[in-house]
Protein backbone atom coordinates (compact mmCIF):
# COMPACT_ATOMS: atom_id res chain seq x y z
CA UNK A 1 0.00 0.00 0.00
CA UNK A 2 1.56 3.27 -1.10
CA UNK A 3 1.36 6.70 0.49
CA UNK A 4 -1.19 7.98 -2.00
CA UNK A 5 -3.56 5.08 -1.37
CA UNK A 6 -3.30 5.25 2.41
CA UNK A 7 -3.57 9.03 2.52
CA UNK A 8 -7.02 8.87 0.94
CA UNK A 9 -8.35 8.28 4.45
CA UNK A 10 -6.80 11.45 5.93
CA UNK A 11 -9.40 13.51 7.74
CA UNK A 12 -12.05 10.80 7.32
CA UNK A 13 -11.29 7.56 9.11
CA UNK A 14 -13.57 4.54 9.48
CA UNK A 15 -17.25 5.45 9.68
CA UNK A 16 -18.18 2.32 11.64
CA UNK A 17 -16.50 -0.39 13.68
CA UNK A 18 -16.99 -2.77 10.77
CA UNK A 19 -14.90 -0.44 8.59
CA UNK A 20 -11.90 -0.38 10.93
CA UNK A 21 -10.04 -3.47 9.56
CA UNK A 22 -10.19 -2.19 5.98
CA UNK A 23 -9.01 1.21 7.17
CA UNK A 24 -6.02 -0.35 8.93
CA UNK A 25 -5.17 -2.40 5.85
CA UNK A 26 -5.32 0.69 3.65
CA UNK A 27 -3.13 2.53 6.12
CA UNK A 28 -0.53 -0.21 5.76
CA UNK A 29 -0.32 -1.55 9.32
CA UNK A 30 -1.04 -5.10 10.50
CA UNK A 31 -3.47 -3.93 13.18
CA UNK A 32 -4.05 -1.66 16.15
CA UNK A 33 -2.09 -1.67 19.40
CA UNK A 34 -4.35 -0.23 22.09
CA UNK A 35 -2.60 0.49 25.38
CA UNK A 36 -5.71 1.74 27.18
CA UNK A 37 -8.20 -1.13 27.40
CA UNK A 38 -9.83 -2.39 30.59
CA UNK A 39 -10.43 -6.03 31.42
CA UNK A 40 -11.34 -6.41 35.09
CA UNK A 41 -12.85 -9.00 37.42
CA UNK A 42 -16.62 -9.03 36.90
CA UNK A 43 -17.42 -7.57 40.31
CA UNK A 44 -14.97 -4.69 39.80
CA UNK A 45 -16.18 -3.93 36.30
CA UNK A 46 -19.79 -3.95 37.50
CA UNK A 47 -18.90 -1.22 40.00
CA UNK A 48 -17.15 0.80 37.31
CA UNK A 49 -20.16 0.55 35.03
CA UNK A 50 -22.48 1.49 37.88
CA UNK A 51 -20.39 4.60 38.47
CA UNK A 52 -20.67 5.66 34.85
CA UNK A 53 -24.39 4.95 34.91
CA UNK A 54 -24.68 7.73 37.49
CA UNK A 55 -22.85 10.33 35.41
CA UNK A 56 -26.04 11.87 34.02
CA UNK A 57 -27.32 12.61 37.50
CA UNK A 58 -23.95 13.85 38.79
CA UNK A 59 -22.80 15.93 35.84
CA UNK A 60 -25.59 16.19 33.30
CA UNK A 61 -23.52 14.16 30.80
CA UNK A 62 -24.98 10.67 30.27
CA UNK A 63 -22.25 8.05 29.87
CA UNK A 64 -23.78 4.95 28.26
CA UNK A 65 -21.39 1.97 28.05
CA UNK A 66 -21.17 1.09 24.36
CA UNK A 67 -19.58 -2.33 24.88
CA UNK A 68 -21.49 -3.60 27.90
CA UNK A 69 -21.16 -7.29 27.14
CA UNK A 70 -19.67 -10.42 28.66
CA UNK A 71 -15.90 -10.77 28.75
CA UNK A 72 -15.65 -13.30 25.90
CA UNK A 73 -17.70 -11.07 23.62
CA UNK A 74 -15.47 -8.09 24.42
CA UNK A 75 -12.39 -10.10 23.47
CA UNK A 76 -14.05 -11.06 20.19
CA UNK A 77 -15.07 -7.46 19.54
CA UNK A 78 -11.46 -6.31 19.81
CA UNK A 79 -10.30 -9.06 17.47
CA UNK A 80 -12.95 -8.11 14.93
CA UNK A 81 -11.81 -4.49 15.12
CA UNK A 82 -8.29 -5.53 14.18
CA UNK A 83 -6.70 -4.94 17.59
CA UNK A 84 -3.58 -7.12 17.71
CA UNK A 85 -2.37 -6.16 21.20
CA UNK A 86 -4.07 -4.50 24.13
CA UNK A 87 -3.43 -3.70 27.76
CA UNK A 88 -5.88 -4.85 30.42
CA UNK A 89 -5.37 -1.94 32.85
CA UNK A 90 -6.74 -2.83 36.22
CA UNK A 91 -5.99 -0.17 38.82
CA UNK A 92 -5.85 -0.48 42.59
CA UNK A 93 -7.66 2.26 44.50
CA UNK A 94 -7.16 0.98 48.05
CA UNK A 95 -4.68 -1.17 50.01
CA UNK A 96 -4.60 -4.96 49.58
CA UNK A 97 -6.13 -4.76 46.12
CA UNK A 98 -3.19 -4.67 43.68
CA UNK A 99 -1.99 -8.24 44.23
CA UNK A 100 -5.28 -9.95 43.35
CA UNK A 101 -5.90 -7.60 40.41
CA UNK A 102 -2.45 -8.53 39.11
CA UNK A 103 -3.32 -12.19 39.48
CA UNK A 104 -6.50 -11.67 37.47
CA UNK A 105 -4.49 -9.90 34.76
CA UNK A 106 -1.92 -12.72 34.76
CA UNK A 107 -4.59 -15.34 34.21
CA UNK A 108 -6.33 -13.23 31.57
CA UNK A 109 -3.12 -12.85 29.58
CA UNK A 110 -2.53 -16.60 29.78
CA UNK A 111 -5.95 -17.19 28.19
CA UNK A 112 -5.67 -14.44 25.58
CA UNK A 113 -2.33 -14.16 23.72
CA UNK A 114 -3.10 -10.68 22.36
CA UNK A 115 -3.43 -9.25 25.85
CA UNK A 116 -0.39 -7.31 27.03
CA UNK A 117 0.59 -8.58 30.47
CA UNK A 118 -0.52 -5.71 32.71
CA UNK A 119 -0.23 -4.82 36.39
CA UNK A 120 -0.99 -2.14 38.94
CA UNK A 121 0.33 -0.88 42.27
CA UNK A 122 -0.78 1.41 45.07
CA UNK A 123 0.99 3.41 47.82
CA UNK A 124 1.02 0.84 50.61
CA UNK A 125 3.69 -1.05 52.55
CA UNK A 126 5.17 -3.67 50.28
CA UNK A 127 4.45 -1.80 47.04
CA UNK A 128 8.03 -2.19 45.84
CA UNK A 129 8.03 -5.93 46.55
CA UNK A 130 4.76 -6.32 44.65
CA UNK A 131 6.20 -4.45 41.66
CA UNK A 132 9.39 -6.52 41.81
CA UNK A 133 7.32 -9.71 41.68
CA UNK A 134 5.17 -8.39 38.83
CA UNK A 135 8.22 -7.50 36.78
CA UNK A 136 9.76 -10.91 37.42
CA UNK A 137 6.56 -12.51 36.15
CA UNK A 138 6.72 -10.54 32.90
CA UNK A 139 4.43 -7.54 33.35
CA UNK A 140 4.94 -5.21 30.38
CA UNK A 141 2.54 -2.41 31.26
CA UNK A 142 1.33 -0.86 34.52
CA UNK A 143 -1.69 1.29 35.29
CA UNK A 144 -1.87 3.82 38.13
CA UNK A 145 -4.96 5.97 38.71
CA UNK A 146 -4.21 9.06 40.79
CA UNK A 147 -7.76 10.42 40.66
CA UNK A 148 -9.68 7.26 41.60
CA UNK A 149 -6.99 6.14 44.05
CA UNK A 150 -6.89 9.53 45.76
CA UNK A 151 -3.12 9.52 46.27
CA UNK A 152 -0.19 11.60 45.19
CA UNK A 153 2.32 9.95 42.86
CA UNK A 154 4.96 11.47 45.15
CA UNK A 155 3.88 9.36 48.12
CA UNK A 156 7.02 8.01 49.83
CA UNK A 157 5.46 4.53 49.83
CA UNK A 158 5.77 4.56 46.03
CA UNK A 159 9.42 5.56 45.84
CA UNK A 160 10.79 2.04 45.65
CA UNK A 161 8.17 1.01 43.11
CA UNK A 162 9.01 3.93 40.83
CA UNK A 163 12.71 3.09 41.04
CA UNK A 164 12.09 -0.49 39.96
CA UNK A 165 9.73 0.41 37.15
CA UNK A 166 12.13 3.08 35.88
CA UNK A 167 15.03 0.63 35.90
CA UNK A 168 12.95 -1.94 33.99
CA UNK A 169 11.82 0.68 31.44
CA UNK A 170 8.28 -0.67 31.80
CA UNK A 171 5.64 1.90 30.74
CA UNK A 172 3.15 3.14 33.30
CA UNK A 173 -0.20 4.43 32.02
CA UNK A 174 -0.98 7.05 34.64
CA UNK A 175 -4.32 8.83 34.95
CA UNK A 176 -3.11 12.07 36.49
CA UNK A 177 -5.02 14.88 34.77
CA UNK A 178 -7.93 16.86 36.17
CA UNK A 179 -10.42 15.40 33.70
CA UNK A 180 -13.01 14.24 33.33
CA UNK A 181 -13.09 14.75 37.12
CA UNK A 182 -10.44 16.47 39.20
CA UNK A 183 -8.98 14.74 42.23
CA UNK A 184 -7.11 15.95 45.25
CA UNK A 185 -3.72 15.12 43.71
CA UNK A 186 -4.39 15.44 39.98
CA UNK A 187 -2.69 17.94 37.67
CA UNK A 188 0.66 18.39 36.03
CA UNK A 189 2.80 19.65 38.90
CA UNK A 190 3.14 16.32 40.75
CA UNK A 191 4.04 14.70 37.43
CA UNK A 192 6.70 17.31 36.71
CA UNK A 193 8.25 16.51 40.08
CA UNK A 194 7.97 12.76 39.52
CA UNK A 195 9.74 13.06 36.18
CA UNK A 196 12.44 15.21 37.75
CA UNK A 197 13.03 12.58 40.45
CA UNK A 198 12.98 9.64 38.03
CA UNK A 199 14.00 10.82 34.55
CA UNK A 200 14.23 7.22 33.28
CA UNK A 201 10.64 6.48 34.27
CA UNK A 202 8.50 5.76 31.20
CA UNK A 203 5.14 7.45 31.75
CA UNK A 204 2.16 7.31 29.40
CA UNK A 205 -0.17 10.16 30.32
CA UNK A 206 -3.70 8.80 30.09
CA UNK A 207 -6.19 10.92 28.16
CA UNK A 208 -3.26 13.17 27.16
CA UNK A 209 -3.71 14.85 30.56
CA UNK A 210 -7.01 16.47 29.64
CA UNK A 211 -8.11 19.19 30.15
CA UNK A 212 -4.51 20.45 30.41
CA UNK A 213 -3.74 19.25 26.90
CA UNK A 214 -1.15 21.87 26.05
CA UNK A 215 0.86 21.58 29.26
CA UNK A 216 1.10 17.80 29.04
CA UNK A 217 1.99 17.93 25.34
CA UNK A 218 4.84 20.27 26.23
CA UNK A 219 5.93 17.91 29.01
CA UNK A 220 6.05 15.03 26.53
CA UNK A 221 7.96 17.12 24.02
CA UNK A 222 10.55 18.12 26.62
CA UNK A 223 11.09 14.72 28.26
CA UNK A 224 12.18 11.68 26.26
CA UNK A 225 10.37 9.17 28.48
CA UNK A 226 7.00 10.92 28.73
CA UNK A 227 4.30 9.82 26.28
CA UNK A 228 0.64 10.69 25.75
CA UNK A 229 -2.24 8.35 25.05
CA UNK A 230 -5.19 9.38 22.91
CA UNK A 231 -7.96 8.00 25.10
CA UNK A 232 -11.17 10.01 24.49
CA UNK A 233 -9.14 12.95 23.18
CA UNK A 234 -10.90 14.93 20.46
CA UNK A 235 -14.08 12.86 20.56
CA UNK A 236 -17.41 14.61 20.35
CA UNK A 237 -18.29 13.40 23.83
CA UNK A 238 -15.12 14.70 25.49
CA UNK A 239 -15.14 17.96 23.56
CA UNK A 240 -18.36 18.81 25.40
CA UNK A 241 -16.59 18.32 28.73
CA UNK A 242 -12.98 19.32 28.02
CA UNK A 243 -12.81 20.98 24.58
CA UNK A 244 -9.65 20.40 22.60
CA UNK A 245 -7.73 23.66 21.99
CA UNK A 246 -7.71 24.73 18.36
CA UNK A 247 -3.92 24.74 18.30
CA UNK A 248 -3.57 21.20 19.66
CA UNK A 249 -3.15 19.34 16.34
CA UNK A 250 -0.34 21.71 15.44
CA UNK A 251 1.35 21.09 18.80
CA UNK A 252 1.33 17.32 18.40
CA UNK A 253 2.05 17.18 14.67
CA UNK A 254 5.69 16.40 15.39
CA UNK A 255 5.04 14.12 18.36
CA UNK A 256 3.82 10.92 16.71
CA UNK A 257 6.86 9.18 18.23
CA UNK A 258 5.54 10.18 21.69
CA UNK A 259 1.82 9.41 21.26
CA UNK A 260 0.17 6.00 21.57
CA UNK A 261 -3.35 4.95 20.78
CA UNK A 262 -5.79 4.42 23.63
CA UNK A 263 -9.54 3.87 23.53
CA UNK A 264 -10.87 3.16 27.07
CA UNK A 265 -12.71 0.15 25.66
CA UNK A 266 -15.21 -1.06 26.81
CA UNK A 267 -16.18 1.94 28.94
CA UNK A 268 -16.78 4.43 26.14
CA UNK A 269 -20.07 6.18 25.31
CA UNK A 270 -19.55 6.00 21.53
CA UNK A 271 -18.21 3.60 18.94
CA UNK A 272 -14.58 2.48 18.96
CA UNK A 273 -14.21 3.79 15.41
CA UNK A 274 -15.12 7.30 16.55
CA UNK A 275 -11.79 7.64 18.40
CA UNK A 276 -9.93 6.90 15.16
CA UNK A 277 -12.13 9.36 13.29
CA UNK A 278 -11.35 12.03 15.87
CA UNK A 279 -7.61 11.58 15.31
CA UNK A 280 -8.03 11.54 11.54
CA UNK A 281 -9.91 14.83 11.72
CA UNK A 282 -6.64 16.52 12.72
CA UNK A 283 -5.36 15.77 9.18
CA UNK A 284 -1.80 15.04 10.30
CA UNK A 285 -1.19 12.46 7.59
CA UNK A 286 -0.97 8.73 7.09
CA UNK A 287 2.47 8.32 8.68
CA UNK A 288 1.31 10.12 11.82
CA UNK A 289 -1.63 7.74 12.08
CA UNK A 290 0.58 4.68 11.47
CA UNK A 291 2.91 5.79 14.23
CA UNK A 292 0.17 6.41 16.78
CA UNK A 293 -1.99 3.38 16.00
CA UNK A 294 0.84 0.86 15.72
CA UNK A 295 4.49 1.81 15.40
CA UNK A 296 5.04 3.92 18.54
CA UNK A 297 3.29 1.56 20.98
CA UNK A 298 5.09 -1.37 19.35
CA UNK A 299 8.45 0.32 19.99
CA UNK A 300 7.48 0.97 23.61
CA UNK A 301 6.65 -2.69 24.17
CA UNK A 302 9.78 -3.87 22.36
CA UNK A 303 11.88 -1.65 24.61
CA UNK A 304 10.47 -3.53 27.61
CA UNK A 305 11.30 -6.92 26.07
CA UNK A 306 14.83 -5.82 25.22
CA UNK A 307 15.68 -4.18 28.54
PDB file of N, CA, C and O in Angstrom, residues 219-269:
ATOM      1  N   UNK A 219       5.157  18.802  28.148  1.00  0.00           N
ATOM      2  CA  UNK A 219       5.932  17.912  29.013  1.00  0.00           C
ATOM      3  C   UNK A 219       6.457  16.723  28.226  1.00  0.00           C
ATOM      4  O   UNK A 219       7.621  16.324  28.375  1.00  0.00           O
ATOM      5  N   UNK A 220       5.612  16.152  27.364  1.00  0.00           N
ATOM      6  CA  UNK A 220       6.048  15.029  26.529  1.00  0.00           C
ATOM      7  C   UNK A 220       7.127  15.457  25.545  1.00  0.00           C
ATOM      8  O   UNK A 220       8.093  14.719  25.302  1.00  0.00           O
ATOM      9  N   UNK A 221       6.980  16.643  24.986  1.00  0.00           N
ATOM     10  CA  UNK A 221       7.963  17.123  24.020  1.00  0.00           C
ATOM     11  C   UNK A 221       9.323  17.361  24.671  1.00  0.00           C
ATOM     12  O   UNK A 221      10.364  17.176  24.032  1.00  0.00           O
ATOM     13  N   UNK A 222       9.316  17.739  25.932  1.00  0.00           N
ATOM     14  CA  UNK A 222      10.554  18.122  26.622  1.00  0.00           C
ATOM     15  C   UNK A 222      11.241  16.962  27.333  1.00  0.00           C
ATOM     16  O   UNK A 222      12.399  17.096  27.742  1.00  0.00           O
ATOM     17  N   UNK A 223      10.540  15.837  27.504  1.00  0.00           N
ATOM     18  CA  UNK A 223      11.088  14.719  28.265  1.00  0.00           C
ATOM     19  C   UNK A 223      11.021  13.437  27.444  1.00  0.00           C
ATOM     20  O   UNK A 223       9.929  13.007  27.055  1.00  0.00           O
ATOM     21  N   UNK A 224      12.152  12.807  27.198  1.00  0.00           N
ATOM     22  CA  UNK A 224      12.183  11.678  26.264  1.00  0.00           C
ATOM     23  C   UNK A 224      11.376  10.472  26.707  1.00  0.00           C
ATOM     24  O   UNK A 224      11.003   9.645  25.869  1.00  0.00           O
ATOM     25  N   UNK A 225      11.077  10.354  27.995  1.00  0.00           N
ATOM     26  CA  UNK A 225      10.368   9.175  28.480  1.00  0.00           C
ATOM     27  C   UNK A 225       8.924   9.442  28.878  1.00  0.00           C
ATOM     28  O   UNK A 225       8.283   8.608  29.520  1.00  0.00           O
ATOM     29  N   UNK A 226       8.400  10.594  28.481  1.00  0.00           N
ATOM     30  CA  UNK A 226       6.997  10.917  28.734  1.00  0.00           C
ATOM     31  C   UNK A 226       6.228  10.825  27.426  1.00  0.00           C
ATOM     32  O   UNK A 226       6.607  11.435  26.424  1.00  0.00           O
ATOM     33  N   UNK A 227       5.147  10.041  27.447  1.00  0.00           N
ATOM     34  CA  UNK A 227       4.296   9.823  26.285  1.00  0.00           C
ATOM     35  C   UNK A 227       2.870  10.266  26.610  1.00  0.00           C
ATOM     36  O   UNK A 227       2.520  10.471  27.780  1.00  0.00           O
ATOM     37  N   UNK A 228       2.057  10.378  25.597  1.00  0.00           N
ATOM     38  CA  UNK A 228       0.637  10.686  25.752  1.00  0.00           C
ATOM     39  C   UNK A 228      -0.175   9.549  25.157  1.00  0.00           C
ATOM     40  O   UNK A 228       0.226   8.969  24.151  1.00  0.00           O
ATOM     41  N   UNK A 229      -1.328   9.240  25.769  1.00  0.00           N
ATOM     42  CA  UNK A 229      -2.237   8.353  25.048  1.00  0.00           C
ATOM     43  C   UNK A 229      -3.473   9.140  24.610  1.00  0.00           C
ATOM     44  O   UNK A 229      -3.794  10.195  25.154  1.00  0.00           O
ATOM     45  N   UNK A 230      -4.130   8.626  23.587  1.00  0.00           N
ATOM     46  CA  UNK A 230      -5.186   9.381  22.906  1.00  0.00           C
ATOM     47  C   UNK A 230      -6.567   9.174  23.504  1.00  0.00           C
ATOM     48  O   UNK A 230      -7.547   9.712  22.964  1.00  0.00           O
ATOM     49  N   UNK A 231      -6.675   8.455  24.595  1.00  0.00           N
ATOM     50  CA  UNK A 231      -7.959   8.002  25.097  1.00  0.00           C
ATOM     51  C   UNK A 231      -8.980   9.133  25.272  1.00  0.00           C
ATOM     52  O   UNK A 231      -8.776  10.037  26.074  1.00  0.00           O
ATOM     53  N   UNK A 232     -10.035   9.085  24.478  1.00  0.00           N
ATOM     54  CA  UNK A 232     -11.171  10.009  24.486  1.00  0.00           C
ATOM     55  C   UNK A 232     -10.828  11.395  23.952  1.00  0.00           C
ATOM     56  O   UNK A 232     -11.714  12.252  23.825  1.00  0.00           O
ATOM     57  N   UNK A 233      -9.578  11.619  23.596  1.00  0.00           N
ATOM     58  CA  UNK A 233      -9.140  12.949  23.175  1.00  0.00           C
ATOM     59  C   UNK A 233      -9.740  13.294  21.810  1.00  0.00           C
ATOM     60  O   UNK A 233      -9.641  12.524  20.858  1.00  0.00           O
ATOM     61  N   UNK A 234     -10.355  14.449  21.720  1.00  0.00           N
ATOM     62  CA  UNK A 234     -10.898  14.930  20.458  1.00  0.00           C
ATOM     63  C   UNK A 234     -12.233  14.339  20.074  1.00  0.00           C
ATOM     64  O   UNK A 234     -12.794  14.704  19.028  1.00  0.00           O
ATOM     65  N   UNK A 235     -12.776  13.432  20.878  1.00  0.00           N
ATOM     66  CA  UNK A 235     -14.078  12.855  20.557  1.00  0.00           C
ATOM     67  C   UNK A 235     -15.174  13.880  20.813  1.00  0.00           C
ATOM     68  O   UNK A 235     -15.017  14.811  21.615  1.00  0.00           O
ATOM     69  N   UNK A 236     -16.301  13.690  20.141  1.00  0.00           N
ATOM     70  CA  UNK A 236     -17.408  14.608  20.350  1.00  0.00           C
ATOM     71  C   UNK A 236     -17.864  14.644  21.787  1.00  0.00           C
ATOM     72  O   UNK A 236     -18.174  15.714  22.335  1.00  0.00           O
ATOM     73  N   UNK A 237     -17.877  13.474  22.434  1.00  0.00           N
ATOM     74  CA  UNK A 237     -18.291  13.402  23.832  1.00  0.00           C
ATOM     75  C   UNK A 237     -17.368  14.220  24.723  1.00  0.00           C
ATOM     76  O   UNK A 237     -17.815  15.051  25.519  1.00  0.00           O
ATOM     77  N   UNK A 238     -16.044  14.011  24.597  1.00  0.00           N
ATOM     78  CA  UNK A 238     -15.123  14.698  25.487  1.00  0.00           C
ATOM     79  C   UNK A 238     -15.006  16.175  25.155  1.00  0.00           C
ATOM     80  O   UNK A 238     -14.744  17.002  26.045  1.00  0.00           O
ATOM     81  N   UNK A 239     -15.213  16.539  23.908  1.00  0.00           N
ATOM     82  CA  UNK A 239     -15.143  17.963  23.564  1.00  0.00           C
ATOM     83  C   UNK A 239     -16.246  18.769  24.224  1.00  0.00           C
ATOM     84  O   UNK A 239     -16.127  19.996  24.349  1.00  0.00           O
ATOM     85  N   UNK A 240     -17.315  18.100  24.657  1.00  0.00           N
ATOM     86  CA  UNK A 240     -18.361  18.815  25.398  1.00  0.00           C
ATOM     87  C   UNK A 240     -17.954  19.045  26.849  1.00  0.00           C
ATOM     88  O   UNK A 240     -18.471  19.945  27.504  1.00  0.00           O
ATOM     89  N   UNK A 241     -17.027  18.230  27.339  1.00  0.00           N
ATOM     90  CA  UNK A 241     -16.592  18.324  28.734  1.00  0.00           C
ATOM     91  C   UNK A 241     -15.272  19.066  28.859  1.00  0.00           C
ATOM     92  O   UNK A 241     -15.111  19.943  29.717  1.00  0.00           O
ATOM     93  N   UNK A 242     -14.318  18.710  28.014  1.00  0.00           N
ATOM     94  CA  UNK A 242     -12.977  19.324  28.019  1.00  0.00           C
ATOM     95  C   UNK A 242     -12.585  19.593  26.577  1.00  0.00           C
ATOM     96  O   UNK A 242     -11.883  18.792  25.959  1.00  0.00           O
ATOM     97  N   UNK A 243     -13.041  20.705  26.009  1.00  0.00           N
ATOM     98  CA  UNK A 243     -12.810  20.983  24.583  1.00  0.00           C
ATOM     99  C   UNK A 243     -11.330  21.002  24.236  1.00  0.00           C
ATOM    100  O   UNK A 243     -10.497  21.525  24.986  1.00  0.00           O
ATOM    101  N   UNK A 244     -11.021  20.425  23.086  1.00  0.00           N
ATOM    102  CA  UNK A 244      -9.647  20.399  22.605  1.00  0.00           C
ATOM    103  C   UNK A 244      -9.267  21.781  22.080  1.00  0.00           C
ATOM    104  O   UNK A 244      -9.991  22.367  21.275  1.00  0.00           O
ATOM    105  N   UNK A 245      -8.142  22.352  22.507  1.00  0.00           N
ATOM    106  CA  UNK A 245      -7.730  23.656  21.989  1.00  0.00           C
ATOM    107  C   UNK A 245      -7.509  23.613  20.482  1.00  0.00           C
ATOM    108  O   UNK A 245      -7.036  22.608  19.939  1.00  0.00           O
ATOM    109  N   UNK A 246      -7.831  24.686  19.818  1.00  0.00           N
ATOM    110  CA  UNK A 246      -7.709  24.733  18.360  1.00  0.00           C
ATOM    111  C   UNK A 246      -6.286  24.481  17.902  1.00  0.00           C
ATOM    112  O   UNK A 246      -6.066  23.914  16.821  1.00  0.00           O
ATOM    113  N   UNK A 247      -5.313  24.877  18.705  1.00  0.00           N
ATOM    114  CA  UNK A 247      -3.915  24.736  18.296  1.00  0.00           C
ATOM    115  C   UNK A 247      -3.336  23.356  18.588  1.00  0.00           C
ATOM    116  O   UNK A 247      -2.187  23.073  18.246  1.00  0.00           O
ATOM    117  N   UNK A 248      -4.120  22.471  19.212  1.00  0.00           N
ATOM    118  CA  UNK A 248      -3.566  21.196  19.655  1.00  0.00           C
ATOM    119  C   UNK A 248      -3.019  20.338  18.518  1.00  0.00           C
ATOM    120  O   UNK A 248      -1.898  19.815  18.643  1.00  0.00           O
ATOM    121  N   UNK A 249      -3.741  20.147  17.419  1.00  0.00           N
ATOM    122  CA  UNK A 249      -3.155  19.337  16.339  1.00  0.00           C
ATOM    123  C   UNK A 249      -1.795  19.858  15.877  1.00  0.00           C
ATOM    124  O   UNK A 249      -0.883  19.072  15.593  1.00  0.00           O
ATOM    125  N   UNK A 250      -1.635  21.163  15.832  1.00  0.00           N
ATOM    126  CA  UNK A 250      -0.338  21.715  15.439  1.00  0.00           C
ATOM    127  C   UNK A 250       0.735  21.371  16.468  1.00  0.00           C
ATOM    128  O   UNK A 250       1.879  21.057  16.107  1.00  0.00           O
ATOM    129  N   UNK A 251       0.377  21.387  17.744  1.00  0.00           N
ATOM    130  CA  UNK A 251       1.355  21.094  18.798  1.00  0.00           C
ATOM    131  C   UNK A 251       1.841  19.653  18.746  1.00  0.00           C
ATOM    132  O   UNK A 251       3.000  19.375  19.058  1.00  0.00           O
ATOM    133  N   UNK A 252       0.958  18.733  18.377  1.00  0.00           N
ATOM    134  CA  UNK A 252       1.328  17.318  18.401  1.00  0.00           C
ATOM    135  C   UNK A 252       1.701  16.781  17.020  1.00  0.00           C
ATOM    136  O   UNK A 252       1.998  15.584  16.890  1.00  0.00           O
ATOM    137  N   UNK A 253       1.734  17.637  16.027  1.00  0.00           N
ATOM    138  CA  UNK A 253       2.047  17.178  14.668  1.00  0.00           C
ATOM    139  C   UNK A 253       3.410  16.498  14.605  1.00  0.00           C
ATOM    140  O   UNK A 253       3.598  15.535  13.848  1.00  0.00           O
ATOM    141  N   UNK A 254       4.358  16.980  15.386  1.00  0.00           N
ATOM    142  CA  UNK A 254       5.694  16.396  15.388  1.00  0.00           C
ATOM    143  C   UNK A 254       5.947  15.429  16.530  1.00  0.00           C
ATOM    144  O   UNK A 254       7.103  15.078  16.795  1.00  0.00           O
ATOM    145  N   UNK A 255       4.882  14.971  17.185  1.00  0.00           N
ATOM    146  CA  UNK A 255       5.039  14.118  18.362  1.00  0.00           C
ATOM    147  C   UNK A 255       4.492  12.712  18.155  1.00  0.00           C
ATOM    148  O   UNK A 255       4.189  12.016  19.131  1.00  0.00           O
ATOM    149  N   UNK A 256       4.386  12.255  16.925  1.00  0.00           N
ATOM    150  CA  UNK A 256       3.823  10.921  16.708  1.00  0.00           C
ATOM    151  C   UNK A 256       4.696   9.829  17.323  1.00  0.00           C
ATOM    152  O   UNK A 256       4.213   8.729  17.599  1.00  0.00           O
ATOM    153  N   UNK A 257       5.978  10.141  17.566  1.00  0.00           N
ATOM    154  CA  UNK A 257       6.859   9.181  18.234  1.00  0.00           C
ATOM    155  C   UNK A 257       6.672   9.187  19.746  1.00  0.00           C
ATOM    156  O   UNK A 257       7.295   8.392  20.457  1.00  0.00           O
ATOM    157  N   UNK A 258       5.800  10.062  20.250  1.00  0.00           N
ATOM    158  CA  UNK A 258       5.544  10.179  21.689  1.00  0.00           C
ATOM    159  C   UNK A 258       4.060   9.987  22.021  1.00  0.00           C
ATOM    160  O   UNK A 258       3.651  10.226  23.160  1.00  0.00           O
ATOM    161  N   UNK A 259       3.261   9.565  21.053  1.00  0.00           N
ATOM    162  CA  UNK A 259       1.820   9.413  21.262  1.00  0.00           C
ATOM    163  C   UNK A 259       1.419   7.992  20.911  1.00  0.00           C
ATOM    164  O   UNK A 259       1.804   7.467  19.868  1.00  0.00           O
ATOM    165  N   UNK A 260       0.632   7.371  21.795  1.00  0.00           N
ATOM    166  CA  UNK A 260       0.172   6.004  21.574  1.00  0.00           C
ATOM    167  C   UNK A 260      -1.351   5.983  21.606  1.00  0.00           C
ATOM    168  O   UNK A 260      -1.993   6.782  22.290  1.00  0.00           O
ATOM    169  N   UNK A 261      -1.902   5.046  20.861  1.00  0.00           N
ATOM    170  CA  UNK A 261      -3.349   4.950  20.784  1.00  0.00           C
ATOM    171  C   UNK A 261      -3.921   4.366  22.073  1.00  0.00           C
ATOM    172  O   UNK A 261      -3.377   3.428  22.653  1.00  0.00           O
ATOM    173  N   UNK A 262      -5.019   4.940  22.518  1.00  0.00           N
ATOM    174  CA  UNK A 262      -5.790   4.415  23.635  1.00  0.00           C
ATOM    175  C   UNK A 262      -7.256   4.669  23.373  1.00  0.00           C
ATOM    176  O   UNK A 262      -7.624   5.682  22.769  1.00  0.00           O
ATOM    177  N   UNK A 263      -8.112   3.755  23.826  1.00  0.00           N
ATOM    178  CA  UNK A 263      -9.538   3.874  23.527  1.00  0.00           C
ATOM    179  C   UNK A 263     -10.430   3.968  24.770  1.00  0.00           C
ATOM    180  O   UNK A 263     -11.502   4.555  24.708  1.00  0.00           O
ATOM    181  N   UNK A 264     -10.043   3.346  25.888  1.00  0.00           N
ATOM    182  CA  UNK A 264     -10.872   3.162  27.073  1.00  0.00           C
ATOM    183  C   UNK A 264     -11.952   2.101  26.866  1.00  0.00           C
ATOM    184  O   UNK A 264     -12.915   2.040  27.640  1.00  0.00           O
ATOM    185  N   UNK A 265     -11.799   1.280  25.853  1.00  0.00           N
ATOM    186  CA  UNK A 265     -12.709   0.152  25.660  1.00  0.00           C
ATOM    187  C   UNK A 265     -12.723  -0.708  26.930  1.00  0.00           C
ATOM    188  O   UNK A 265     -11.661  -0.949  27.516  1.00  0.00           O
ATOM    189  N   UNK A 266     -13.874  -1.149  27.394  1.00  0.00           N
ATOM    190  CA  UNK A 266     -15.214  -1.062  26.806  1.00  0.00           C
ATOM    191  C   UNK A 266     -16.035   0.108  27.329  1.00  0.00           C
ATOM    192  O   UNK A 266     -17.218   0.220  26.988  1.00  0.00           O
ATOM    193  N   UNK A 267     -15.414   0.973  28.140  1.00  0.00           N
ATOM    194  CA  UNK A 267     -16.176   1.939  28.937  1.00  0.00           C
ATOM    195  C   UNK A 267     -16.434   3.256  28.214  1.00  0.00           C
ATOM    196  O   UNK A 267     -16.476   4.312  28.843  1.00  0.00           O
ATOM    197  N   UNK A 268     -16.626   3.211  26.910  1.00  0.00           N
ATOM    198  CA  UNK A 268     -16.777   4.434  26.137  1.00  0.00           C
ATOM    199  C   UNK A 268     -18.230   4.637  25.698  1.00  0.00           C
ATOM    200  O   UNK A 268     -18.931   3.679  25.394  1.00  0.00           O
ATOM    201  N   UNK A 269     -18.675   5.901  25.653  1.00  0.00           N
ATOM    202  CA  UNK A 269     -20.072   6.185  25.314  1.00  0.00           C
ATOM    203  C   UNK A 269     -20.281   6.462  23.818  1.00  0.00           C
ATOM    204  O   UNK A 269     -21.152   7.241  23.440  1.00  0.00           O
TER     205      UNK A 269
END
